[in-house]
PDB file of C-alpha atoms in Angstrom:
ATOM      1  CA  UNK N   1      50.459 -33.335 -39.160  1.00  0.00           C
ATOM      2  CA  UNK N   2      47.405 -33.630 -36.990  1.00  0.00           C
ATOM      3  CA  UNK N   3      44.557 -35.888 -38.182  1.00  0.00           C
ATOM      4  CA  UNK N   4      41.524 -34.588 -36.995  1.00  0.00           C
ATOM      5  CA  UNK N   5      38.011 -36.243 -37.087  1.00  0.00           C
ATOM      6  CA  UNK N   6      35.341 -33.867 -37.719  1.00  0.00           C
ATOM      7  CA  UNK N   7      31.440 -33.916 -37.323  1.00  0.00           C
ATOM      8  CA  UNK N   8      28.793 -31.401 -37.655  1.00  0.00           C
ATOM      9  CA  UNK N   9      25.452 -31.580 -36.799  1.00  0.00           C
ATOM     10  CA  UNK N  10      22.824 -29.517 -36.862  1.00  0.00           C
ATOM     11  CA  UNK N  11      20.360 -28.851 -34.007  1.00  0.00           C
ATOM     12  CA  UNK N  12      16.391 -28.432 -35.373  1.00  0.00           C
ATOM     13  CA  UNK N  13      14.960 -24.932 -33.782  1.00  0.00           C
ATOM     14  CA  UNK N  14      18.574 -23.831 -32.445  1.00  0.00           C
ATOM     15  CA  UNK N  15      21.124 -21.721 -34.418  1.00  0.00           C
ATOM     16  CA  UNK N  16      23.946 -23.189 -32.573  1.00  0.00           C
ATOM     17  CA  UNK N  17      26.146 -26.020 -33.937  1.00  0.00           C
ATOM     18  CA  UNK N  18      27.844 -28.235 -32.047  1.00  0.00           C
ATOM     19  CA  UNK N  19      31.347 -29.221 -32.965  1.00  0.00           C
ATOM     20  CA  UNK N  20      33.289 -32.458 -31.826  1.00  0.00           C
ATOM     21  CA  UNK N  21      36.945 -32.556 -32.194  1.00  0.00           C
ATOM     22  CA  UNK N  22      39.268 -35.369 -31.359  1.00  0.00           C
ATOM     23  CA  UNK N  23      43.225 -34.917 -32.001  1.00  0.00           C
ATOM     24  CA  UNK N  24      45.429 -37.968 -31.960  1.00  0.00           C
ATOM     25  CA  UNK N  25      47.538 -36.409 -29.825  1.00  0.00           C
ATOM     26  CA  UNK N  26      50.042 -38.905 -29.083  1.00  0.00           C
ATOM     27  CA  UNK N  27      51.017 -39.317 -33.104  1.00  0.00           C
ATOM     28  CA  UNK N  28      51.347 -35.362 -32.943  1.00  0.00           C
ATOM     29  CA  UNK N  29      53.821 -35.485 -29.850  1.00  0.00           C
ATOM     30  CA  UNK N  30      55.973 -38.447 -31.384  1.00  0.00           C
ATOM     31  CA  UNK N  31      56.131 -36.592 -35.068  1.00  0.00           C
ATOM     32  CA  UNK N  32      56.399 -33.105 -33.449  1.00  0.00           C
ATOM     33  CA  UNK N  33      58.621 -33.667 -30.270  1.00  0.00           C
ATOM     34  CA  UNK N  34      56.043 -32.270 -27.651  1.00  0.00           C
ATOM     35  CA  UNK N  35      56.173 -34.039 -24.605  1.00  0.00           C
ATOM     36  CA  UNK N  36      52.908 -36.358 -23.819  1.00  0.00           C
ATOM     37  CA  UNK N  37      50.263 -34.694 -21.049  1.00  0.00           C
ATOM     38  CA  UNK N  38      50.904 -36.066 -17.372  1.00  0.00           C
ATOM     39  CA  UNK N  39      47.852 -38.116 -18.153  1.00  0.00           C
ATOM     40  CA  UNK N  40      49.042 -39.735 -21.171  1.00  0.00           C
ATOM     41  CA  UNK N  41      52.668 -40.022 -19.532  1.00  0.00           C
ATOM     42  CA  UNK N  42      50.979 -41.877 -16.769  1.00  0.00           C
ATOM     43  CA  UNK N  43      49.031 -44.039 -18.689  1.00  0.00           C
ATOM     44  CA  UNK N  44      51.912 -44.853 -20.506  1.00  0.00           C
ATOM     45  CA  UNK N  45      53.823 -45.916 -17.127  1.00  0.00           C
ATOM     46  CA  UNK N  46      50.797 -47.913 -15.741  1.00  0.00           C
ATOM     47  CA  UNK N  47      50.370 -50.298 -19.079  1.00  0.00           C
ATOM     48  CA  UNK N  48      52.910 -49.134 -21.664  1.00  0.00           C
ATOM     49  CA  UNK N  49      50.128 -47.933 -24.152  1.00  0.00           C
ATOM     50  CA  UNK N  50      50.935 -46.509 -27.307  1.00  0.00           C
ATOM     51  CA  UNK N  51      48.316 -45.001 -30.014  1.00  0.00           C
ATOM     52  CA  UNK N  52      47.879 -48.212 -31.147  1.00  0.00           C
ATOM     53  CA  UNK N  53      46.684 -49.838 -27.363  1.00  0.00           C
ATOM     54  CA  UNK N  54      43.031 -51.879 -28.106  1.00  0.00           C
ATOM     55  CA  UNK N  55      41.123 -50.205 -25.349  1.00  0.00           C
ATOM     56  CA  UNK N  56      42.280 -46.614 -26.387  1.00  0.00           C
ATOM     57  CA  UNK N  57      40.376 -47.622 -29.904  1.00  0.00           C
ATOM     58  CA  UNK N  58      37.446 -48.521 -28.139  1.00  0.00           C
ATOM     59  CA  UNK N  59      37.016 -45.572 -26.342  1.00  0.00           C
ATOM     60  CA  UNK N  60      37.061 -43.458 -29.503  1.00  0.00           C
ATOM     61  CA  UNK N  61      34.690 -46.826 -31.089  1.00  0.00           C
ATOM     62  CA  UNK N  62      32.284 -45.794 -28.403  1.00  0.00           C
ATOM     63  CA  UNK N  63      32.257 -42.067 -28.480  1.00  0.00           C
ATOM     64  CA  UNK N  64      31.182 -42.536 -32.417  1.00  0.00           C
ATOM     65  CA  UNK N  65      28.666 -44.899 -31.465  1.00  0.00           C
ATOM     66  CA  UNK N  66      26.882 -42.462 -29.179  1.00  0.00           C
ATOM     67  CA  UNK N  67      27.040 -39.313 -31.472  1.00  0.00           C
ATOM     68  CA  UNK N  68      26.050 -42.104 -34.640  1.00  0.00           C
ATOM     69  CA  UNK N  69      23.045 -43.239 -32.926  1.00  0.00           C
ATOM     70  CA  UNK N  70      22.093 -39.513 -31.742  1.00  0.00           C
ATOM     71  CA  UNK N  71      22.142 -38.421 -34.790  1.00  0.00           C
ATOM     72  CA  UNK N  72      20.016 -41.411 -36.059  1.00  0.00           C
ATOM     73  CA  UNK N  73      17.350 -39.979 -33.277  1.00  0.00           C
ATOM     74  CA  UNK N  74      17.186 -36.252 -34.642  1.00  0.00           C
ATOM     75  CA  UNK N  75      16.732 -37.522 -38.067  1.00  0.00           C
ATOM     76  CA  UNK N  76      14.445 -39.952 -38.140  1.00  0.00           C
ATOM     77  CA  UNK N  77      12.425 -39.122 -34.701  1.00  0.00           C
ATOM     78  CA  UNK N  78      10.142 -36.069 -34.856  1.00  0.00           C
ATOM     79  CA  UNK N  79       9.900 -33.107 -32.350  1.00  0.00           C
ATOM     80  CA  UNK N  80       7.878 -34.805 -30.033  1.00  0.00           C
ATOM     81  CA  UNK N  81      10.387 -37.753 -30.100  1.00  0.00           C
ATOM     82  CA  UNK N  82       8.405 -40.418 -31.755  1.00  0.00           C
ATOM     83  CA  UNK N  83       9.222 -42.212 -34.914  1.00  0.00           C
ATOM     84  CA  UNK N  84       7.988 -40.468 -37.986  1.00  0.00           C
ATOM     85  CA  UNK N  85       4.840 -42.900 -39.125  1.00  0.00           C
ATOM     86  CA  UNK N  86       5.632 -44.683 -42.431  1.00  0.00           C
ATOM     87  CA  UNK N  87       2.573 -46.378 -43.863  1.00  0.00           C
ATOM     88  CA  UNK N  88       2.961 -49.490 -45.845  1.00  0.00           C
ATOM     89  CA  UNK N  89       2.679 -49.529 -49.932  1.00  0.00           C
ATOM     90  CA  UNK N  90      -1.093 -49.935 -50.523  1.00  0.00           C
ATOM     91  CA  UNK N  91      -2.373 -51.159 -54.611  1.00  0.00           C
ATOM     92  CA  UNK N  92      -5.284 -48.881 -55.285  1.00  0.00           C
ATOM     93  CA  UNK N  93      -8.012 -51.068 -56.114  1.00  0.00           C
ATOM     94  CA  UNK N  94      -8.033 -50.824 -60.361  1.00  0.00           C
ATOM     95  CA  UNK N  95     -11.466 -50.007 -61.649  1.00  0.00           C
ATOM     96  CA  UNK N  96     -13.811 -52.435 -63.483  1.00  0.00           C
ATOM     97  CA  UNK N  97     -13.214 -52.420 -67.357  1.00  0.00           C
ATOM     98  CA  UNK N  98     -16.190 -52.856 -69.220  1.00  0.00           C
ATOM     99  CA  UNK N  99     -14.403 -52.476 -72.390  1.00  0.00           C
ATOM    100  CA  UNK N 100     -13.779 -56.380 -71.659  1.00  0.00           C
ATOM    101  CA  UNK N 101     -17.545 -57.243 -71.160  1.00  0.00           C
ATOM    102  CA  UNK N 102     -18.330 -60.158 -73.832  1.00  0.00           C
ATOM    103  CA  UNK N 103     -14.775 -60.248 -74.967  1.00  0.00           C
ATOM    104  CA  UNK N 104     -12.032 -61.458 -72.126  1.00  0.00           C
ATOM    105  CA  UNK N 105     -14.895 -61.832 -69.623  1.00  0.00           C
ATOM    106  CA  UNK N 106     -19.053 -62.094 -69.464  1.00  0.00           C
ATOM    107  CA  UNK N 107     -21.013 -59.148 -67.606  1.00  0.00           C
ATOM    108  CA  UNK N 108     -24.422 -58.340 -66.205  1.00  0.00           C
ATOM    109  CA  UNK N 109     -25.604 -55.144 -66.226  1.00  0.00           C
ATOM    110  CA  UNK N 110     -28.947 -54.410 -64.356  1.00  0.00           C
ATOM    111  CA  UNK N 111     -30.338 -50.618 -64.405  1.00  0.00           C
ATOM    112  CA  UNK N 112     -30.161 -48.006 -66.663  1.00  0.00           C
ATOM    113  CA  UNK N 113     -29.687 -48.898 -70.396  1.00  0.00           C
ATOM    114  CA  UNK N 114     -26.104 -47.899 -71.322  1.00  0.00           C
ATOM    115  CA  UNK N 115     -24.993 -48.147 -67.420  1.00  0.00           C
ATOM    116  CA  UNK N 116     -21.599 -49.442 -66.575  1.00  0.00           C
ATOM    117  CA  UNK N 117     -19.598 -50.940 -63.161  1.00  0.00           C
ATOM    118  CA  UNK N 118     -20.234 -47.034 -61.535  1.00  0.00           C
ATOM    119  CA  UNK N 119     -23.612 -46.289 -62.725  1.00  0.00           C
ATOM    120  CA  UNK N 120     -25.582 -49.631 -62.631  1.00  0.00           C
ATOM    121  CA  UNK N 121     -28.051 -50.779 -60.466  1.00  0.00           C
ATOM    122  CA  UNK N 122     -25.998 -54.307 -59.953  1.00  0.00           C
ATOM    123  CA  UNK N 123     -23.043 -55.584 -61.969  1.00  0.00           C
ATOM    124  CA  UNK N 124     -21.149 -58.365 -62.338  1.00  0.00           C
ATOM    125  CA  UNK N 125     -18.133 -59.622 -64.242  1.00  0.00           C
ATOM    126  CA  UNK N 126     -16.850 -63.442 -64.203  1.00  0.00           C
ATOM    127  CA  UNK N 127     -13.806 -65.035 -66.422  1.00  0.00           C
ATOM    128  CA  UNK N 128     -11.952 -67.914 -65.997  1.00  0.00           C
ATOM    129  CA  UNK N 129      -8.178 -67.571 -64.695  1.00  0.00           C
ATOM    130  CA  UNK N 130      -6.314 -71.013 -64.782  1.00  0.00           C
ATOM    131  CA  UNK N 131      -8.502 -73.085 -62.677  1.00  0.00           C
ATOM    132  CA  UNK N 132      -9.881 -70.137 -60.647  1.00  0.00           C
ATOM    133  CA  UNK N 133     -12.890 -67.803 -61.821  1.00  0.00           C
ATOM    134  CA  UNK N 134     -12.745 -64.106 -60.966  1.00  0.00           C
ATOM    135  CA  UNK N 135     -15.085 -62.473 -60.130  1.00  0.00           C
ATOM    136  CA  UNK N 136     -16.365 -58.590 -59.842  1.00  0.00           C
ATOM    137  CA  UNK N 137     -19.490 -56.715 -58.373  1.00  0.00           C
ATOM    138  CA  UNK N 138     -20.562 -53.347 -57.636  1.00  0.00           C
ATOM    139  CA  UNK N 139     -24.053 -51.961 -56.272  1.00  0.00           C
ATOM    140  CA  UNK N 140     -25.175 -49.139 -55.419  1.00  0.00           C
ATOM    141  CA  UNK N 141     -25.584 -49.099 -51.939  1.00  0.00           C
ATOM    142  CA  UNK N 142     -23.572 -48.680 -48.556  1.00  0.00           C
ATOM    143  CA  UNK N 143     -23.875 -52.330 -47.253  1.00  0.00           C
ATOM    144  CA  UNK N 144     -23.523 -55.694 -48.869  1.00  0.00           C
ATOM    145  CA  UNK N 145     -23.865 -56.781 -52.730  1.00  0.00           C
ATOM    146  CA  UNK N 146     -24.010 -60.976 -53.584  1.00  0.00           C
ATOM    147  CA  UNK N 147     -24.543 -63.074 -55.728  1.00  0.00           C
ATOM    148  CA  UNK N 148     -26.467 -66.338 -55.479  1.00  0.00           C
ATOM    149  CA  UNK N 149     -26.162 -69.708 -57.655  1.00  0.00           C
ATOM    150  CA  UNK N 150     -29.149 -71.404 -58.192  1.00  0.00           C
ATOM    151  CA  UNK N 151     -30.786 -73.845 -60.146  1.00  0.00           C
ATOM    152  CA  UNK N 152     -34.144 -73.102 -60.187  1.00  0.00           C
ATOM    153  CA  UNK N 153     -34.693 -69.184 -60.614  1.00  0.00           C
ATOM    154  CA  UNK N 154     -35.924 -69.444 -56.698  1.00  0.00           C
ATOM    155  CA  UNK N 155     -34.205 -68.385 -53.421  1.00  0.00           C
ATOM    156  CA  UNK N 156     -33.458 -71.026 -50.874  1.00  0.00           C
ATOM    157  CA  UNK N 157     -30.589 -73.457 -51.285  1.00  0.00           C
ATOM    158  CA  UNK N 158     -28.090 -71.509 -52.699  1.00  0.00           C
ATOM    159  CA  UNK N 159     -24.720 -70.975 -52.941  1.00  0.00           C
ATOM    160  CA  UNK N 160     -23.844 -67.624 -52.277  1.00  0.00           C
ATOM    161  CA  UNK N 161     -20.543 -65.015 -52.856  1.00  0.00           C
ATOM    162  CA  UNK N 162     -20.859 -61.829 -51.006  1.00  0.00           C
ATOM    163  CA  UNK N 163     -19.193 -58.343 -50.723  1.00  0.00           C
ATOM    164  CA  UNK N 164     -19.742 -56.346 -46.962  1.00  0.00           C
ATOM    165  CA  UNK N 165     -19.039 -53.352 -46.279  1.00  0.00           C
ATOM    166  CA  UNK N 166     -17.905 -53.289 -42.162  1.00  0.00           C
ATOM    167  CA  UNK N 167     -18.084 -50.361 -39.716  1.00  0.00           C
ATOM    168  CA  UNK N 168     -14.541 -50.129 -39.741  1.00  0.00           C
ATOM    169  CA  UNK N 169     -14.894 -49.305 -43.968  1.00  0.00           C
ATOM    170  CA  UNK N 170     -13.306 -52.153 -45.118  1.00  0.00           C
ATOM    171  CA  UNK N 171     -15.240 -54.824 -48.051  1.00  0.00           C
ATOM    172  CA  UNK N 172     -14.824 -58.057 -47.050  1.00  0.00           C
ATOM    173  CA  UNK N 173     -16.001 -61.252 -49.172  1.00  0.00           C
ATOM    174  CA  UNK N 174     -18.136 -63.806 -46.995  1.00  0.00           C
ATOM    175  CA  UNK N 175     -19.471 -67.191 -47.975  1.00  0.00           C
ATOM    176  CA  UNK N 176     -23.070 -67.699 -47.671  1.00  0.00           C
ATOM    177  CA  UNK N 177     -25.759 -70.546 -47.884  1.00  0.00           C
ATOM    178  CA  UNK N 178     -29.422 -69.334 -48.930  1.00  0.00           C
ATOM    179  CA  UNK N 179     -31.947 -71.353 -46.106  1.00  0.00           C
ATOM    180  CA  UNK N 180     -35.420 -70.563 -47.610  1.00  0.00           C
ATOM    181  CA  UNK N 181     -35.363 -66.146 -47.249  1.00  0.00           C
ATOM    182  CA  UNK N 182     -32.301 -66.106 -45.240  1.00  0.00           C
ATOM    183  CA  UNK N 183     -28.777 -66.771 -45.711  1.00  0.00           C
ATOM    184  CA  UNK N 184     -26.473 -68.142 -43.365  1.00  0.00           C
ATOM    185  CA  UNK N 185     -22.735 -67.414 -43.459  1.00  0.00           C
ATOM    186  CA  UNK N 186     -20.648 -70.681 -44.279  1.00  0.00           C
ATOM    187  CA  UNK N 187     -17.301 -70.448 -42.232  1.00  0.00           C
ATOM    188  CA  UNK N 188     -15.522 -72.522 -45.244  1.00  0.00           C
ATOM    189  CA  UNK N 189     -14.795 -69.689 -47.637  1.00  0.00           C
ATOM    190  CA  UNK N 190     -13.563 -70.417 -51.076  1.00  0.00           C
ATOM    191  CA  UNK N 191     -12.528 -67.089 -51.782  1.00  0.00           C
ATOM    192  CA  UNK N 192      -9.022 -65.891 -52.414  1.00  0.00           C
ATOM    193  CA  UNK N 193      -7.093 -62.912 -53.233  1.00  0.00           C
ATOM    194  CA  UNK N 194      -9.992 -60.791 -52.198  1.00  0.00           C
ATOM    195  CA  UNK N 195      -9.732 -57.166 -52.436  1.00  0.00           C
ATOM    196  CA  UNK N 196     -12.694 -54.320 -52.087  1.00  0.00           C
ATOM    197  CA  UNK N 197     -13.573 -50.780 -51.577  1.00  0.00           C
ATOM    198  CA  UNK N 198     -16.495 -48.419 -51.037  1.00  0.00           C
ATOM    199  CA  UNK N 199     -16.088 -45.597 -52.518  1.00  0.00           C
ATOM    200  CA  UNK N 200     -19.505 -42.899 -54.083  1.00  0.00           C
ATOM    201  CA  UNK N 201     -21.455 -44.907 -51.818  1.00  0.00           C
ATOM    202  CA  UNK N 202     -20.914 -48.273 -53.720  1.00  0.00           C
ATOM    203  CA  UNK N 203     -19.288 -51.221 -52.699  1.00  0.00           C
ATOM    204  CA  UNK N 204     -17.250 -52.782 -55.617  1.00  0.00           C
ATOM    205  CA  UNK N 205     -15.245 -56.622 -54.714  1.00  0.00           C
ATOM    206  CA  UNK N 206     -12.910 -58.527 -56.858  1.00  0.00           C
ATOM    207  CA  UNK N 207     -12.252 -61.996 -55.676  1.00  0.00           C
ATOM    208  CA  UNK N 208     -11.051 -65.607 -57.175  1.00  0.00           C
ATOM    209  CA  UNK N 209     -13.033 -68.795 -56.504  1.00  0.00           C
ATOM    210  CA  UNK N 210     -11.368 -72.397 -57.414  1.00  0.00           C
ATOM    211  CA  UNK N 211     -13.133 -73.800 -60.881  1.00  0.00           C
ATOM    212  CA  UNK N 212     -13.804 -77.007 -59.379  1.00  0.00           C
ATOM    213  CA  UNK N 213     -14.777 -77.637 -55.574  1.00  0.00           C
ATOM    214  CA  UNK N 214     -15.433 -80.805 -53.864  1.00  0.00           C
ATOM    215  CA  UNK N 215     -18.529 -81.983 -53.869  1.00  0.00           C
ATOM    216  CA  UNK N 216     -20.808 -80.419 -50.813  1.00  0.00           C
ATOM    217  CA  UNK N 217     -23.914 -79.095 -50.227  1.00  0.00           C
ATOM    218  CA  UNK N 218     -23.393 -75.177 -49.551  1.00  0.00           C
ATOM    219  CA  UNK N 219     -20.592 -75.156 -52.614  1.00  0.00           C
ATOM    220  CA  UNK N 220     -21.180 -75.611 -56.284  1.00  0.00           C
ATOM    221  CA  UNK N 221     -19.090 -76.277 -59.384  1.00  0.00           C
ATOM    222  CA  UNK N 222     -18.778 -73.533 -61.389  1.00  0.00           C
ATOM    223  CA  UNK N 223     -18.073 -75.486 -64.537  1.00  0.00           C
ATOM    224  CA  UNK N 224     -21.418 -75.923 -64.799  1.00  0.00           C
ATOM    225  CA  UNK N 225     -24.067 -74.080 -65.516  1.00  0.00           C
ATOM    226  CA  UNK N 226     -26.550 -71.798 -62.966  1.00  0.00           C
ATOM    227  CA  UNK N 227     -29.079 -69.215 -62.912  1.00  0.00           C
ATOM    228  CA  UNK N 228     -27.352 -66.422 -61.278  1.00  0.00           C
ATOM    229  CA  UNK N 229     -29.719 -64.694 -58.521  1.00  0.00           C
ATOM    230  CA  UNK N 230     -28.390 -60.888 -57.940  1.00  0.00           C
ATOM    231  CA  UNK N 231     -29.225 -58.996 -54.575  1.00  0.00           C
ATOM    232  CA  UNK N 232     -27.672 -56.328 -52.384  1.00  0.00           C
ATOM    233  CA  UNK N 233     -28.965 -54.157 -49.389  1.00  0.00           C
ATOM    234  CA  UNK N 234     -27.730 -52.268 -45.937  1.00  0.00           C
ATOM    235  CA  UNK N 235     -25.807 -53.760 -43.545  1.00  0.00           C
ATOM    236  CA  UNK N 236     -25.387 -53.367 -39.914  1.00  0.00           C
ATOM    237  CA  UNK N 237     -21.965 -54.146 -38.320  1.00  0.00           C
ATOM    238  CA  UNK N 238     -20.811 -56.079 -41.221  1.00  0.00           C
ATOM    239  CA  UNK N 239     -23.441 -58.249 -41.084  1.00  0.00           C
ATOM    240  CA  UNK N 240     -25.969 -58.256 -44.088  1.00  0.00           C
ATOM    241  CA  UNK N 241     -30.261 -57.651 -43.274  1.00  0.00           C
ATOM    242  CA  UNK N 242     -32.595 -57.642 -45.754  1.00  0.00           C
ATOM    243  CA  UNK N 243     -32.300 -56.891 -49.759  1.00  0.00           C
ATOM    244  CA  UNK N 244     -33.160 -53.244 -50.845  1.00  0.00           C
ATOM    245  CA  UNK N 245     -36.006 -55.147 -53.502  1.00  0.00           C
ATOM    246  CA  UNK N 246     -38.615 -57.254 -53.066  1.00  0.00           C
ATOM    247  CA  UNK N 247     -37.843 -59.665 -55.816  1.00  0.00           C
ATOM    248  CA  UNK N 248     -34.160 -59.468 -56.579  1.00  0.00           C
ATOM    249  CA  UNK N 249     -33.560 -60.200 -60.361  1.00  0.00           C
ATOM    250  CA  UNK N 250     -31.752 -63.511 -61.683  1.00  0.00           C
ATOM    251  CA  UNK N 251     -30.553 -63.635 -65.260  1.00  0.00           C
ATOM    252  CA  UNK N 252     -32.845 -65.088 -67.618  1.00  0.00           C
ATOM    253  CA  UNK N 253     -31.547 -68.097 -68.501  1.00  0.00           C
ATOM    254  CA  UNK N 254     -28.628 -70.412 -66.814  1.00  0.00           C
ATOM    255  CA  UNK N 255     -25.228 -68.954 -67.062  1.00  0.00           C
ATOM    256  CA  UNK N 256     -21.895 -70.718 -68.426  1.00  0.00           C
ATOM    257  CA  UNK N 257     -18.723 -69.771 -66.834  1.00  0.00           C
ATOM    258  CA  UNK N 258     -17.289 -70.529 -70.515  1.00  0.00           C
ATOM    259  CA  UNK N 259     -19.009 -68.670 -72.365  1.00  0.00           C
ATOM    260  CA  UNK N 260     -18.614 -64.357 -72.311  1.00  0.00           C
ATOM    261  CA  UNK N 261     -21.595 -62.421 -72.745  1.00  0.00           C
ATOM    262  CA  UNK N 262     -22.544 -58.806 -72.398  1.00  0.00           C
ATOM    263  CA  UNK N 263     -26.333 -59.347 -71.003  1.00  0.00           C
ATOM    264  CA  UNK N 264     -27.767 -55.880 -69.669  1.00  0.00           C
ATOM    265  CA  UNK N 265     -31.327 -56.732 -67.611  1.00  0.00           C
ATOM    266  CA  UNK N 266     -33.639 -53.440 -67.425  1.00  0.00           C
ATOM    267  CA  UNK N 267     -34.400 -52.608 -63.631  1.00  0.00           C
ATOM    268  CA  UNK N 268     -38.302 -52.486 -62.389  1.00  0.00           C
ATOM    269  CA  UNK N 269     -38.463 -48.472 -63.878  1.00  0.00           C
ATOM    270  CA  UNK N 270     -37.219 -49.057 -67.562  1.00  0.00           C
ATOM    271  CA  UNK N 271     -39.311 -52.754 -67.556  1.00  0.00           C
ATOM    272  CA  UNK N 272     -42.610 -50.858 -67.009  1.00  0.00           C
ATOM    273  CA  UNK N 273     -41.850 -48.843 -69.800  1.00  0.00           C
ATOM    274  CA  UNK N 274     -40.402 -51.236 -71.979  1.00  0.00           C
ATOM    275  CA  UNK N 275     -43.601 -54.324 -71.454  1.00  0.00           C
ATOM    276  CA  UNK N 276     -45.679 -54.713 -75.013  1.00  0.00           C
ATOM    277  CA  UNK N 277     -48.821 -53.711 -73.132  1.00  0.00           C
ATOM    278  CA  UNK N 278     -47.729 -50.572 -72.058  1.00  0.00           C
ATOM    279  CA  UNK N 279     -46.053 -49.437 -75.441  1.00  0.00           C
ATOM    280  CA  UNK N 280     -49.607 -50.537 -76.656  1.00  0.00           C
ATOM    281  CA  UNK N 281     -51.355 -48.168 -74.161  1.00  0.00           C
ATOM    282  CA  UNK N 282     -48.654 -45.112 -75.055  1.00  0.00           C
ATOM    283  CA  UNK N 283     -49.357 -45.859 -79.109  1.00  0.00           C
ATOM    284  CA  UNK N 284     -53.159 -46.014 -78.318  1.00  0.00           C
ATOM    285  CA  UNK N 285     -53.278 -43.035 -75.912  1.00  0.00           C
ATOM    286  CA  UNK N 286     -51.441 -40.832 -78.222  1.00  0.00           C
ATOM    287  CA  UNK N 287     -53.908 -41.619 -81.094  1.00  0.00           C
ATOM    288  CA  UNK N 288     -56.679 -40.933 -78.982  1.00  0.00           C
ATOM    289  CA  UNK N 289     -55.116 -37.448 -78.383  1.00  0.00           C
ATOM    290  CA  UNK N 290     -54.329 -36.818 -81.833  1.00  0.00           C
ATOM    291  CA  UNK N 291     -57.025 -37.676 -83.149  1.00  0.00           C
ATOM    292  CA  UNK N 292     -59.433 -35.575 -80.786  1.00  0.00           C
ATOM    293  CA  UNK N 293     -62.951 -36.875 -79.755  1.00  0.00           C
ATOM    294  CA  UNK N 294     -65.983 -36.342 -82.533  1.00  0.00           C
TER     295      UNK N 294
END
């Protein structure tokens, strides 16, 4: 009986297959009587080797090897001979619930009446996680959205959370400080597990800030309360310019961390329309119409 080890591979682009057999010849000539080759006879003169001689198992040990790690190469290399790409897992950034707004979390809403995290001018979420607070925003714009906590309704002084989109299309989330009009980024960054995305021309964030923060100047405690100052604009290689409006909103009264609401803020279109004086004007104009002149 002749044991025979057998491989088959095939060859991309080529019909032919290539076939690699190795007989143990000297078991068959000891259980069949043939006589050993001159080359076996002489090896067997020169060191006495039988089958069972170390270096004749290393030659067939190496002889696998190489047709092993060939094979490994036409697999898993492509025609060109580089390593097919394999990109890492990536967690798809989960969308904003507002289901949750005023229930498991508080939410600001400014824009359209009836807007959500997609549609709205400016949003943001906040809840408490352990001793972190998360927190979410999404604008509609290509560049940067923040927010700012003050305690005064008024720009300057603040501390300041924000969410830029860079050239290379990543959202990253900075740390600023609001001197008077302008805000300068704060290399201590309190942020953790960040993630972000732009995506219909909106950049949406999702980040985790610690509860309570040593006291310092350009950092605030969040267990208090603050007015919350709301802003977002362009941005120019990842670093923010000027906000899209004039006079950025901030929520009408301070803001508690424990408390959830669901506060929606009109923007500047839907406040015109919405002032007493100019529902007086509409009720008085239309009167004037019906009515006719005498």
């Amino acid at each position: 009986m002749t044991n025979v080890v057998f491989y088959c591979i095939s060859v991309k682009n080529n019909a032919a297959m290539i076939f690699v057999l190795w007989p143990l010849l000297i078991q068959a000539s000891e259980w069949r009587g043939v006589a050993p080759s001159p080359t076996d006879e002489g090896a067997l003169r020169s060191g006495h080797r039988d089958h069972g001689d170390p270096g004749h198992h290393e030659h067939h040990k190496d002889s696998y090897n190489t047709f092993a790690s060939e094979f490994l190469e036409s697999k898993y290399l492509s025609d060109d001979g580089y390593p097919f790409p394999t990109a890492p897992p990536v967690d798809p950034f989960a969308r904003i619930k507002v289901s949750d707004c005023g229930v498991t979390k508080g939410c600001i809403r400014y824009g359209k009446p009836g807007c959500d995290a997609e549609t709205c001018d400016y949003f943001l979420s906040y809840r408490r996680i352990g001793t972190d607070v998360e927190y979410e925003m999404s604008a509609d714009t290509d560049g940067w959205v923040a927010v700012g906590f003050s305690s005064d309704k008024k720009m300057g002084g603040d501390d300041v959370m924000g969410c830029v989109h860079d050239d290379n299309g990543r959202v990253r989330i900075h740390h600023f400080y609001n001197v008077g009009q302008w805000a300068k980024e704060i290399k201590r960054n309190p942020a953790r597990d960040e993630e972000g995305i732009f995506d219909n021309n909106r950049v949406t964030c999702r980040f985790k800030r610690p509860l309570y923060v040593p006291r310092e100047e350009t950092l605030v405690d969040l267990h208090l309360s603050w007015y919350y100052l709301f802003a977002w604009g362009p941005a120019i290689q990842g670093s923010i310019t000027r906000h899209d409006i004039d006079s950025p909103p901030v929520s009408d009264r301070m803001v508690s961390i424990y408390k959830y609401e669901d506060i929606f803020m009109p923007s500047t279109a839907y406040q015109t329309f919405n002032s007493p004086l100019c529902l007086l004007l509409i009720v008085a104009l239309t009167f004037y119409l019906l009515m006719g002149t005498p």
